[in-house]
Amino acid sequence: MGFRTLQEIMELGWGKLIHQKGFTYRWMNELTALLEQYQLLHLLQANPSADYR
């Protein structure tokens, strides 16, 4: 999907993330597992996306 950093993903938020070209729930599961491993899952949950429509 072209992300270079976790910060780019966090800034986008999960609301917009699921609509990105190339998104799969398998990818989301891997991201969630990684964030959970490092106790960072709250960062993704905290930003569903500020202006998601």
PDB file of C-alpha atoms in Angstrom:
ATOM      1  CA  MET A   1       0.000   0.000   0.000  1.00  0.00           C
ATOM      2  CA  GLY A   2       3.047   2.208  -0.096  1.00  0.00           C
ATOM      3  CA  PHE A   3       3.506   3.064   3.565  1.00  0.00           C
ATOM      4  CA  ARG A   4       7.067   3.695   4.684  1.00  0.00           C
ATOM      5  CA  THR A   5       6.464   4.199   8.408  1.00  0.00           C
ATOM      6  CA  LEU A   6       3.997   3.225  11.099  1.00  0.00           C
ATOM      7  CA  GLN A   7       3.374   6.924  11.656  1.00  0.00           C
ATOM      8  CA  GLU A   8       1.920   7.231   8.145  1.00  0.00           C
ATOM      9  CA  ILE A   9      -0.529   4.455   8.969  1.00  0.00           C
ATOM     10  CA  MET A  10      -1.464   5.962  12.321  1.00  0.00           C
ATOM     11  CA  GLU A  11      -2.039   9.408  10.802  1.00  0.00           C
ATOM     12  CA  LEU A  12      -4.343   7.938   8.169  1.00  0.00           C
ATOM     13  CA  GLY A  13      -6.423   6.125  10.775  1.00  0.00           C
ATOM     14  CA  TRP A  14      -8.241   2.827  10.411  1.00  0.00           C
ATOM     15  CA  GLY A  15     -11.378   4.438   8.955  1.00  0.00           C
ATOM     16  CA  LYS A  16      -9.516   5.501   5.822  1.00  0.00           C
ATOM     17  CA  LEU A  17      -7.041   2.647   5.955  1.00  0.00           C
ATOM     18  CA  ILE A  18      -9.647   0.009   5.149  1.00  0.00           C
ATOM     19  CA  HIS A  19     -10.486   1.846   1.909  1.00  0.00           C
ATOM     20  CA  GLN A  20      -6.893   2.014   0.635  1.00  0.00           C
ATOM     21  CA  LYS A  21      -6.009   0.195  -2.572  1.00  0.00           C
ATOM     22  CA  GLY A  22      -4.361  -3.087  -1.634  1.00  0.00           C
ATOM     23  CA  PHE A  23      -5.969  -3.304   1.805  1.00  0.00           C
ATOM     24  CA  THR A  24      -6.795  -6.796   3.036  1.00  0.00           C
ATOM     25  CA  TYR A  25      -8.002  -7.981   6.391  1.00  0.00           C
ATOM     26  CA  ARG A  26      -5.017 -10.324   6.490  1.00  0.00           C
ATOM     27  CA  TRP A  27      -2.739  -7.262   6.264  1.00  0.00           C
ATOM     28  CA  MET A  28      -4.782  -5.583   9.010  1.00  0.00           C
ATOM     29  CA  ASN A  29      -4.442  -8.690  11.168  1.00  0.00           C
ATOM     30  CA  GLU A  30      -0.655  -8.632  10.762  1.00  0.00           C
ATOM     31  CA  LEU A  31      -0.537  -4.918  11.592  1.00  0.00           C
ATOM     32  CA  THR A  32      -2.735  -5.457  14.637  1.00  0.00           C
ATOM     33  CA  ALA A  33      -0.529  -8.324  15.840  1.00  0.00           C
ATOM     34  CA  LEU A  34       2.607  -6.202  15.418  1.00  0.00           C
ATOM     35  CA  LEU A  35       1.125  -3.248  17.276  1.00  0.00           C
ATOM     36  CA  GLU A  36      -0.186  -5.494  20.031  1.00  0.00           C
ATOM     37  CA  GLN A  37       3.237  -7.150  20.428  1.00  0.00           C
ATOM     38  CA  TYR A  38       4.780  -3.754  21.153  1.00  0.00           C
ATOM     39  CA  GLN A  39       1.775  -2.524  23.163  1.00  0.00           C
ATOM     40  CA  LEU A  40       0.977   0.125  20.543  1.00  0.00           C
ATOM     41  CA  LEU A  41      -2.477  -1.003  19.438  1.00  0.00           C
ATOM     42  CA  HIS A  42      -4.056   1.968  21.199  1.00  0.00           C
ATOM     43  CA  LEU A  43      -2.390   4.265  18.658  1.00  0.00           C
ATOM     44  CA  LEU A  44      -4.458   2.840  15.824  1.00  0.00           C
ATOM     45  CA  GLN A  45      -7.642   2.724  17.863  1.00  0.00           C
ATOM     46  CA  ALA A  46      -7.198   6.326  18.987  1.00  0.00           C
ATOM     47  CA  ASN A  47      -7.495   7.668  15.433  1.00  0.00           C
ATOM     48  CA  PRO A  48     -10.362   6.136  13.464  1.00  0.00           C
ATOM     49  CA  SER A  49      -9.726   9.134  11.155  1.00  0.00           C
ATOM     50  CA  ALA A  50     -10.554  12.640  12.052  1.00  0.00           C
ATOM     51  CA  ASP A  51     -12.554  13.453   8.935  1.00  0.00           C
ATOM     52  CA  TYR A  52     -13.708  10.003   7.798  1.00  0.00           C
ATOM     53  CA  ARG A  53     -16.882  10.167   5.734  1.00  0.00           C
TER      54      ARG A  53
END
